[in-house]
Amino acid sequence: MKLIRSIIHHLFIDVVSFFTGIVIRLYFRSWQVANYDRIPHKGSVIFASNHQNAFLDPLVIYFSQPRRNYFLVRANIFQNSTARFWLETLYMLPIYRVRDGLRSVAKNDAIIEKCVHILIGKKNPLVLFAEGNHNLRRALRPLQKGVARIAFATMEANNFELDLAVVPTGLNYGRHTRFRSDMLLNFGKPIFLKQYTELYKENPNKAYQVLVEDIFTELDKQVLSIRPSKHYEHIENEWLNKRTENSDMIQQFEADKALIKEVSEKYQEEGVEVPDEAKREPIPALPSLFYRIMMFPVFVYGFINSFIGYKILNIFIKKVVTDIHFYGSVKSTINLILGPLVFGLQAYLVYLFTGNSIIALAYFITSPLAAILAFDYKFAVFDRLPRMKGVAGYKF
């Protein structure tokens, strides 16, 4: 009976992963993974990632490497019994914070013990969001000690003989909350825990500190970090006004990293004068006239046929979702259900109107594809046209 339950569970995960993978890949216009060869494809691995976009973050990591991961996520989302069932089914584990109460924090010991068991098994990597909470700003925040605590607990449980690696993982979103944006995931150089063995035996707290600092240093190389924070908006605006777009996101990242460093250096001193570029919203270039003319009919077709679903999704988000960090996650999740339902009903209406199943099937296939192209056209053309007050809705 246990074997049957295990088989059903794995089949369920495979089916959910298949359809979720399709939706997530369609959610992003472009998706690139850098330094894939740095991942140890065997053995015990912890992915230590920055955290910007709620549930999209674990999904991006999940579909960017071959193995099935366990994730540590906020415990408060496990309060509902139905949510707990689905989250645990999808390999998510609760981590308790001080705000959840001291009694709840004590439950972390059992969770850490489970994480140790997972890592010793060497089959499933563990994903930890090292900053402890999410934030849309492009800046790596101080890391929590959770990664170090779990890593060293695992090494202790195996007499420091385990080849455990921590892989700093950088998530870089083009526009965090927007459908059909870009995604670049950077894997950093793996940090092997064996090198800290002697230091940990001499001074565990010092070993914690050094490991966290080493993870921060490598992770900071994999993300765009705008500093100092008090000049964040000015630096971001000046960077966006000066940057040039590149279709290769890895090259784009390297250029952006260098430009942000150059711009940030001007703001290190007190009383720095804010340049004009930092005071105005960036105005990106329009695509070619040929693209605008040739793709306009596709935009009209896609816009009309996705209007109902788009409105339903927007109303739901405005009424239900209060935290902007969850916008992208909710959009991708709802699209998984709403998209096939709306386009299926509309295709059925086409069949009732025409009486032709071939036309209805053609509509069902072409309308979601046209909707995706319509979003791309909208962001490439309409969102880049100057309006009465600046550039409406544009924020990279």
Tab-separated table of C-alpha atoms in Angstrom:
chain	number	residue	atom	x	y	z
A	1	MET	CA	0.000	0.000	0.000
A	2	LYS	CA	2.860	2.360	0.854
A	3	LEU	CA	4.485	1.591	-2.515
A	4	ILE	CA	1.236	2.376	-4.347
A	5	ARG	CA	0.876	5.701	-2.512
A	6	SER	CA	4.477	6.554	-3.405
A	7	ILE	CA	3.891	5.758	-7.091
A	8	ILE	CA	0.690	7.835	-7.167
A	9	HIS	CA	2.479	10.712	-5.425
A	10	HIS	CA	5.325	10.704	-7.938
A	11	LEU	CA	2.919	10.492	-10.884
A	12	PHE	CA	0.948	13.404	-9.460
A	13	ILE	CA	4.127	15.470	-9.035
A	14	ASP	CA	5.199	14.642	-12.595
A	15	VAL	CA	1.844	15.753	-14.033
A	16	VAL	CA	1.763	18.962	-11.963
A	17	SER	CA	5.394	19.687	-12.868
A	18	PHE	CA	4.724	19.165	-16.576
A	19	PHE	CA	1.839	21.639	-16.786
A	20	THR	CA	3.388	24.107	-14.333
A	21	GLY	CA	6.602	24.032	-16.350
A	22	ILE	CA	4.713	24.981	-19.517
A	23	VAL	CA	2.938	27.870	-17.771
A	24	ILE	CA	6.120	29.177	-16.114
A	25	ARG	CA	8.056	29.132	-19.378
A	26	LEU	CA	5.230	30.951	-21.152
A	27	TYR	CA	5.000	33.424	-18.266
A	28	PHE	CA	8.480	34.707	-19.123
A	29	ARG	CA	9.337	36.130	-22.525
A	30	SER	CA	12.962	35.018	-22.179
A	31	TRP	CA	14.606	32.724	-19.660
A	32	GLN	CA	18.334	32.089	-19.445
A	33	VAL	CA	20.448	30.105	-16.999
A	34	ALA	CA	24.100	31.077	-16.536
A	35	ASN	CA	26.882	28.845	-15.185
A	36	TYR	CA	24.779	25.685	-15.257
A	37	ASP	CA	28.004	23.646	-15.254
A	38	ARG	CA	28.767	24.841	-11.711
A	39	ILE	CA	25.965	22.743	-10.204
A	40	PRO	CA	27.081	19.445	-8.633
A	41	HIS	CA	24.638	17.034	-10.286
A	42	LYS	CA	25.277	14.363	-7.680
A	43	GLY	CA	25.617	14.468	-3.924
A	44	SER	CA	24.305	16.879	-1.322
A	45	VAL	CA	23.498	20.407	-2.477
A	46	ILE	CA	21.983	23.514	-0.897
A	47	PHE	CA	20.896	26.286	-3.252
A	48	ALA	CA	21.249	29.559	-1.300
A	49	SER	CA	19.230	32.137	-3.213
A	50	ASN	CA	18.184	35.753	-2.973
A	51	HIS	CA	14.425	36.228	-2.562
A	52	GLN	CA	12.434	38.745	-4.599
A	53	ASN	CA	9.253	37.287	-6.014
A	54	ALA	CA	7.381	35.046	-3.553
A	55	PHE	CA	6.478	31.654	-5.083
A	56	LEU	CA	7.947	32.412	-8.495
A	57	ASP	CA	11.436	32.175	-6.988
A	58	PRO	CA	11.244	28.473	-6.030
A	59	LEU	CA	9.539	27.611	-9.324
A	60	VAL	CA	12.292	29.280	-11.350
A	61	ILE	CA	14.982	27.351	-9.449
A	62	TYR	CA	12.988	24.111	-9.695
A	63	PHE	CA	12.768	24.313	-13.488
A	64	SER	CA	16.350	25.536	-13.999
A	65	GLN	CA	18.140	22.360	-12.895
A	66	PRO	CA	17.439	18.630	-13.234
A	67	ARG	CA	16.775	17.395	-9.712
A	68	ARG	CA	13.623	17.635	-7.608
A	69	ASN	CA	14.161	20.095	-4.743
A	70	TYR	CA	12.830	20.573	-1.263
A	71	PHE	CA	12.068	24.182	-0.301
A	72	LEU	CA	11.929	25.988	3.018
A	73	VAL	CA	9.108	28.559	2.979
A	74	ARG	CA	7.256	30.768	5.474
A	75	ALA	CA	5.344	28.713	8.020
A	76	ASN	CA	2.295	31.003	8.097
A	77	ILE	CA	1.127	29.774	4.678
A	78	PHE	CA	0.786	26.254	6.147
A	79	GLN	CA	-1.952	27.286	8.598
A	80	ASN	CA	-4.770	26.135	6.324
A	81	SER	CA	-5.019	22.324	6.286
A	82	THR	CA	-5.690	22.218	2.541
A	83	ALA	CA	-2.729	24.493	1.834
A	84	ARG	CA	-0.542	22.370	4.106
A	85	PHE	CA	-1.473	19.196	2.203
A	86	TRP	CA	-0.644	20.686	-1.205
A	87	LEU	CA	2.539	22.401	-0.048
A	88	GLU	CA	3.911	19.265	1.581
A	89	THR	CA	2.945	17.257	-1.499
A	90	LEU	CA	5.019	19.693	-3.568
A	91	TYR	CA	8.113	19.216	-1.363
A	92	MET	CA	7.767	22.445	0.629
A	93	LEU	CA	8.682	22.596	4.311
A	94	PRO	CA	7.669	25.284	6.844
A	95	ILE	CA	10.276	27.439	8.534
A	96	TYR	CA	9.125	29.400	11.588
A	97	ARG	CA	10.126	32.969	12.396
A	98	VAL	CA	10.170	34.915	15.663
A	99	ARG	CA	6.999	36.741	14.622
A	100	ASP	CA	5.251	33.337	14.543
A	101	GLY	CA	5.839	33.003	18.307
A	102	LEU	CA	8.580	31.397	20.408
A	103	ARG	CA	6.701	28.096	20.637
A	104	SER	CA	6.508	27.970	16.861
A	105	VAL	CA	10.220	28.744	16.478
A	106	ALA	CA	10.976	25.697	18.639
A	107	LYS	CA	9.414	23.567	15.881
A	108	ASN	CA	12.321	24.510	13.614
A	109	ASP	CA	14.466	21.857	15.316
A	110	ALA	CA	12.307	19.126	13.783
A	111	ILE	CA	12.381	20.860	10.383
A	112	ILE	CA	16.183	21.180	10.486
A	113	GLU	CA	16.435	17.505	11.411
A	114	LYS	CA	14.331	16.677	8.356
A	115	CYS	CA	16.540	18.895	6.164
A	116	VAL	CA	19.621	17.074	7.465
A	117	HIS	CA	18.012	13.742	6.585
A	118	ILE	CA	17.211	14.998	3.062
A	119	LEU	CA	20.761	16.232	2.453
A	120	ILE	CA	22.419	13.087	3.798
A	121	GLY	CA	20.264	11.120	1.358
A	122	LYS	CA	22.072	12.984	-1.499
A	123	LYS	CA	19.058	12.623	-3.808
A	124	ASN	CA	17.199	15.912	-3.382
A	125	PRO	CA	18.820	19.360	-3.127
A	126	LEU	CA	17.494	21.852	-0.604
A	127	VAL	CA	16.558	25.413	-1.606
A	128	LEU	CA	16.915	28.159	1.016
A	129	PHE	CA	16.176	31.847	0.545
A	130	ALA	CA	19.102	33.188	2.492
A	131	GLU	CA	17.782	36.723	3.074
A	132	GLY	CA	14.871	35.370	5.102
A	133	ASN	CA	12.119	37.384	3.373
A	134	HIS	CA	11.323	38.805	-0.051
A	135	ASN	CA	11.851	42.286	-1.451
A	136	LEU	CA	11.518	43.671	-4.989
A	137	ARG	CA	14.539	45.961	-4.727
A	138	ARG	CA	17.613	45.031	-6.749
A	139	ALA	CA	19.923	44.817	-3.767
A	140	LEU	CA	21.201	41.829	-1.835
A	141	ARG	CA	20.249	42.192	1.820
A	142	PRO	CA	22.073	40.751	4.874
A	143	LEU	CA	21.842	36.953	4.957
A	144	GLN	CA	20.340	34.973	7.813
A	145	LYS	CA	22.241	32.180	9.567
A	146	GLY	CA	19.723	29.497	8.599
A	147	VAL	CA	21.850	28.231	5.711
A	148	ALA	CA	24.909	27.866	7.958
A	149	ARG	CA	22.907	26.206	10.720
A	150	ILE	CA	21.467	23.547	8.400
A	151	ALA	CA	24.750	23.041	6.534
A	152	PHE	CA	26.854	22.476	9.657
A	153	ALA	CA	24.159	20.338	11.311
A	154	THR	CA	24.293	18.101	8.232
A	155	MET	CA	28.100	17.907	8.340
A	156	GLU	CA	28.074	17.091	12.075
A	157	ALA	CA	25.535	14.324	11.546
A	158	ASN	CA	27.889	12.732	9.014
A	159	ASN	CA	31.190	13.300	10.900
A	160	PHE	CA	32.200	15.976	8.382
A	161	GLU	CA	32.699	13.333	5.681
A	162	LEU	CA	29.841	14.490	3.428
A	163	ASP	CA	30.682	16.369	0.216
A	164	LEU	CA	28.048	19.024	0.893
A	165	ALA	CA	28.080	22.067	-1.393
A	166	VAL	CA	26.277	25.394	-1.038
A	167	VAL	CA	25.554	26.938	-4.449
A	168	PRO	CA	24.833	30.714	-4.310
A	169	THR	CA	21.929	31.255	-6.720
A	170	GLY	CA	21.063	34.684	-8.118
A	171	LEU	CA	17.555	35.464	-9.391
A	172	ASN	CA	17.316	38.477	-11.721
A	173	TYR	CA	13.883	39.544	-13.009
A	174	GLY	CA	13.345	42.040	-15.803
A	175	ARG	CA	10.066	43.267	-14.278
A	176	HIS	CA	9.085	41.422	-11.142
A	177	THR	CA	5.296	41.592	-11.360
A	178	ARG	CA	4.790	41.624	-15.116
A	179	PHE	CA	3.675	38.797	-17.390
A	180	ARG	CA	6.069	38.168	-20.333
A	181	SER	CA	9.062	39.708	-18.622
A	182	ASP	CA	12.625	38.325	-18.676
A	183	MET	CA	14.383	36.029	-16.219
A	184	LEU	CA	18.086	35.363	-15.727
A	185	LEU	CA	19.266	32.845	-13.150
A	186	ASN	CA	22.973	32.840	-12.247
A	187	PHE	CA	24.572	29.916	-10.443
A	188	GLY	CA	27.617	30.934	-8.415
A	189	LYS	CA	30.705	28.880	-7.607
A	190	PRO	CA	29.854	26.056	-5.192
A	191	ILE	CA	31.151	26.424	-1.635
A	192	PHE	CA	32.145	23.066	-0.128
A	193	LEU	CA	31.606	22.672	3.601
A	194	LYS	CA	34.602	20.431	4.243
A	195	GLN	CA	36.917	23.446	4.073
A	196	TYR	CA	35.319	24.815	7.276
A	197	THR	CA	35.780	21.610	9.307
A	198	GLU	CA	38.688	22.721	11.494
A	199	LEU	CA	37.277	26.212	12.036
A	200	TYR	CA	33.899	24.792	13.078
A	201	LYS	CA	35.495	22.400	15.566
A	202	GLU	CA	37.477	25.273	17.088
A	203	ASN	CA	34.754	27.940	17.035
A	204	PRO	CA	31.285	27.103	15.629
A	205	ASN	CA	30.041	30.707	15.789
A	206	LYS	CA	33.051	31.928	13.830
A	207	ALA	CA	32.468	29.193	11.239
A	208	TYR	CA	28.827	30.324	10.914
A	209	GLN	CA	29.967	33.898	10.349
A	210	VAL	CA	32.659	33.041	7.790
A	211	LEU	CA	30.341	30.759	5.797
A	212	VAL	CA	27.583	33.386	5.679
A	213	GLU	CA	30.112	36.021	4.558
A	214	ASP	CA	31.464	33.718	1.842
A	215	ILE	CA	27.948	32.976	0.578
A	216	PHE	CA	27.116	36.697	0.546
A	217	THR	CA	30.289	37.549	-1.409
A	218	GLU	CA	29.600	34.946	-4.109
A	219	LEU	CA	25.837	35.569	-4.237
A	220	ASP	CA	26.372	39.312	-4.603
A	221	LYS	CA	28.265	38.597	-7.841
A	222	GLN	CA	25.194	36.817	-9.245
A	223	VAL	CA	22.639	39.620	-8.738
A	224	LEU	CA	22.260	43.304	-9.519
A	225	SER	CA	22.849	45.206	-6.278
A	226	ILE	CA	22.116	48.926	-6.134
A	227	ARG	CA	23.899	50.676	-3.261
A	228	PRO	CA	23.814	52.869	-1.222
A	229	SER	CA	20.155	52.223	-0.437
A	230	LYS	CA	19.345	55.856	0.447
A	231	HIS	CA	20.016	56.806	-3.201
A	232	TYR	CA	18.341	53.682	-4.617
A	233	GLU	CA	15.734	55.406	-6.830
A	234	HIS	CA	18.227	57.907	-8.257
A	235	ILE	CA	20.798	55.233	-9.065
A	236	GLU	CA	18.134	52.994	-10.613
A	237	ASN	CA	16.780	55.780	-12.836
A	238	GLU	CA	20.225	56.882	-14.003
A	239	TRP	CA	21.196	53.285	-14.743
A	240	LEU	CA	18.007	52.695	-16.761
A	241	ASN	CA	18.503	55.896	-18.740
A	242	LYS	CA	22.085	54.999	-19.657
A	243	ARG	CA	21.773	51.257	-20.288
A	244	THR	CA	21.635	49.722	-23.763
A	245	GLU	CA	19.513	46.620	-24.335
A	246	ASN	CA	21.048	43.304	-25.357
A	247	SER	CA	19.083	40.227	-26.436
A	248	ASP	CA	21.574	38.001	-24.621
A	249	MET	CA	20.651	38.347	-20.954
A	250	ILE	CA	24.017	37.132	-19.672
A	251	GLN	CA	25.813	39.880	-21.601
A	252	GLN	CA	23.088	42.312	-20.516
A	253	PHE	CA	23.656	41.357	-16.873
A	254	GLU	CA	27.409	41.891	-17.103
A	255	ALA	CA	26.923	45.301	-18.744
A	256	ASP	CA	24.273	46.294	-16.179
A	257	LYS	CA	26.495	45.168	-13.309
A	258	ALA	CA	29.365	47.348	-14.547
A	259	LEU	CA	27.109	50.347	-15.220
A	260	ILE	CA	25.435	50.168	-11.803
A	261	LYS	CA	28.860	50.059	-10.148
A	262	GLU	CA	29.954	53.106	-12.157
A	263	VAL	CA	26.788	55.061	-11.322
A	264	SER	CA	26.806	54.020	-7.649
A	265	GLU	CA	30.340	55.292	-7.089
A	266	LYS	CA	29.102	58.866	-7.637
A	267	TYR	CA	26.693	58.520	-4.718
A	268	GLN	CA	29.164	57.245	-2.132
A	269	GLU	CA	30.031	60.732	-0.884
A	270	GLU	CA	27.728	62.860	1.246
A	271	GLY	CA	25.967	65.819	-0.379
A	272	VAL	CA	26.354	64.489	-3.916
A	273	GLU	CA	24.387	66.420	-6.543
A	274	VAL	CA	21.751	64.309	-8.290
A	275	PRO	CA	22.272	64.411	-12.098
A	276	ASP	CA	19.419	65.032	-14.529
A	277	GLU	CA	19.415	61.392	-15.713
A	278	ALA	CA	18.502	60.274	-12.205
A	279	LYS	CA	15.559	62.670	-11.925
A	280	ARG	CA	13.580	61.568	-14.969
A	281	GLU	CA	11.878	58.300	-15.804
A	282	PRO	CA	13.665	56.261	-18.506
A	283	ILE	CA	12.212	56.254	-22.042
A	284	PRO	CA	13.111	53.031	-23.875
A	285	ALA	CA	13.399	52.857	-27.672
A	286	LEU	CA	10.482	51.669	-29.797
A	287	PRO	CA	10.826	48.520	-31.957
A	288	SER	CA	11.075	48.799	-35.742
A	289	LEU	CA	8.225	50.196	-37.848
A	290	PHE	CA	8.072	46.864	-39.716
A	291	TYR	CA	7.402	44.999	-36.450
A	292	ARG	CA	4.770	47.517	-35.365
A	293	ILE	CA	2.852	47.227	-38.655
A	294	MET	CA	3.145	43.474	-39.259
A	295	MET	CA	2.298	42.428	-35.692
A	296	PHE	CA	-0.582	44.851	-35.152
A	297	PRO	CA	-3.288	42.467	-36.544
A	298	VAL	CA	-1.962	39.715	-34.272
A	299	PHE	CA	-2.106	42.136	-31.339
A	300	VAL	CA	-5.758	42.988	-32.095
A	301	TYR	CA	-6.741	39.311	-32.391
A	302	GLY	CA	-4.891	38.349	-29.219
A	303	PHE	CA	-6.102	41.369	-27.240
A	304	ILE	CA	-9.779	40.795	-28.069
A	305	ASN	CA	-9.695	37.094	-27.244
A	306	SER	CA	-7.732	37.474	-23.998
A	307	PHE	CA	-9.674	40.497	-22.717
A	308	ILE	CA	-12.115	38.532	-20.529
A	309	GLY	CA	-9.420	36.416	-18.871
A	310	TYR	CA	-7.185	39.459	-18.415
A	311	LYS	CA	-9.974	41.412	-16.688
A	312	ILE	CA	-10.896	38.504	-14.409
A	313	LEU	CA	-7.252	38.110	-13.379
A	314	ASN	CA	-6.806	41.840	-12.712
A	315	ILE	CA	-9.984	42.064	-10.627
A	316	PHE	CA	-8.922	39.014	-8.601
A	317	ILE	CA	-5.455	40.422	-7.910
A	318	LYS	CA	-6.771	43.851	-6.897
A	319	LYS	CA	-9.424	42.365	-4.605
A	320	VAL	CA	-7.484	39.496	-3.040
A	321	VAL	CA	-3.710	40.065	-3.277
A	322	THR	CA	-2.476	42.786	-0.923
A	323	ASP	CA	1.274	42.104	-1.166
A	324	ILE	CA	2.829	43.168	-4.492
A	325	HIS	CA	5.531	40.500	-4.042
A	326	PHE	CA	2.846	37.872	-4.748
A	327	TYR	CA	1.571	39.432	-7.996
A	328	GLY	CA	3.824	37.382	-10.280
A	329	SER	CA	3.215	34.168	-8.332
A	330	VAL	CA	-0.563	34.609	-8.373
A	331	LYS	CA	-0.605	35.505	-12.072
A	332	SER	CA	1.289	32.373	-13.042
A	333	THR	CA	-0.837	30.149	-10.765
A	334	ILE	CA	-4.194	31.564	-11.878
A	335	ASN	CA	-3.162	31.422	-15.543
A	336	LEU	CA	-2.586	27.687	-15.122
A	337	ILE	CA	-6.318	27.294	-14.376
A	338	LEU	CA	-7.961	30.348	-15.916
A	339	GLY	CA	-6.271	30.216	-19.332
A	340	PRO	CA	-7.493	26.780	-20.482
A	341	LEU	CA	-10.914	27.419	-18.922
A	342	VAL	CA	-11.570	30.782	-20.623
A	343	PHE	CA	-10.142	29.818	-24.011
A	344	GLY	CA	-11.956	26.480	-23.826
A	345	LEU	CA	-15.321	28.173	-23.172
A	346	GLN	CA	-14.704	30.698	-25.943
A	347	ALA	CA	-13.762	27.884	-28.351
A	348	TYR	CA	-17.015	26.128	-27.440
A	349	LEU	CA	-18.952	29.304	-28.254
A	350	VAL	CA	-17.151	29.462	-31.606
A	351	TYR	CA	-18.255	25.877	-32.240
A	352	LEU	CA	-21.878	26.700	-31.329
A	353	PHE	CA	-21.788	29.738	-33.618
A	354	THR	CA	-20.077	28.075	-36.620
A	355	GLY	CA	-20.991	24.429	-36.160
A	356	ASN	CA	-17.472	23.603	-37.355
A	357	SER	CA	-15.193	21.700	-34.964
A	358	ILE	CA	-12.077	22.410	-37.084
A	359	ILE	CA	-12.606	26.172	-36.780
A	360	ALA	CA	-13.233	25.838	-33.034
A	361	LEU	CA	-10.061	23.776	-32.596
A	362	ALA	CA	-8.042	26.270	-34.655
A	363	TYR	CA	-9.405	29.058	-32.455
A	364	PHE	CA	-8.511	27.165	-29.266
A	365	ILE	CA	-4.918	26.708	-30.465
A	366	THR	CA	-4.297	30.151	-31.978
A	367	SER	CA	-6.022	32.408	-29.432
A	368	PRO	CA	-3.665	31.727	-26.461
A	369	LEU	CA	-0.620	32.008	-28.741
A	370	ALA	CA	-1.930	35.306	-30.108
A	371	ALA	CA	-2.627	36.483	-26.536
A	372	ILE	CA	1.025	35.920	-25.603
A	373	LEU	CA	2.199	37.794	-28.710
A	374	ALA	CA	-0.291	40.571	-27.904
A	375	PHE	CA	1.269	41.035	-24.457
A	376	ASP	CA	4.719	41.182	-26.039
A	377	TYR	CA	3.463	43.779	-28.535
A	378	LYS	CA	1.782	45.850	-25.821
A	379	PHE	CA	4.952	46.027	-23.724
A	380	ALA	CA	7.207	46.605	-26.731
A	381	VAL	CA	5.076	49.345	-28.317
A	382	PHE	CA	2.272	50.871	-26.242
A	383	ASP	CA	4.092	50.825	-22.897
A	384	ARG	CA	7.034	52.610	-24.541
A	385	LEU	CA	5.081	55.490	-26.044
A	386	PRO	CA	5.453	58.764	-24.095
A	387	ARG	CA	2.179	59.803	-22.491
A	388	MET	CA	0.922	63.059	-20.999
A	389	LYS	CA	2.944	62.456	-17.827
A	390	GLY	CA	6.156	60.568	-18.472
A	391	VAL	CA	6.189	56.974	-19.607
A	392	ALA	CA	3.115	55.159	-18.383
A	393	GLY	CA	3.769	51.925	-16.601
A	394	TYR	CA	7.426	51.586	-17.532
A	395	LYS	CA	9.731	50.256	-14.898
A	396	PHE	CA	12.392	47.737	-15.924
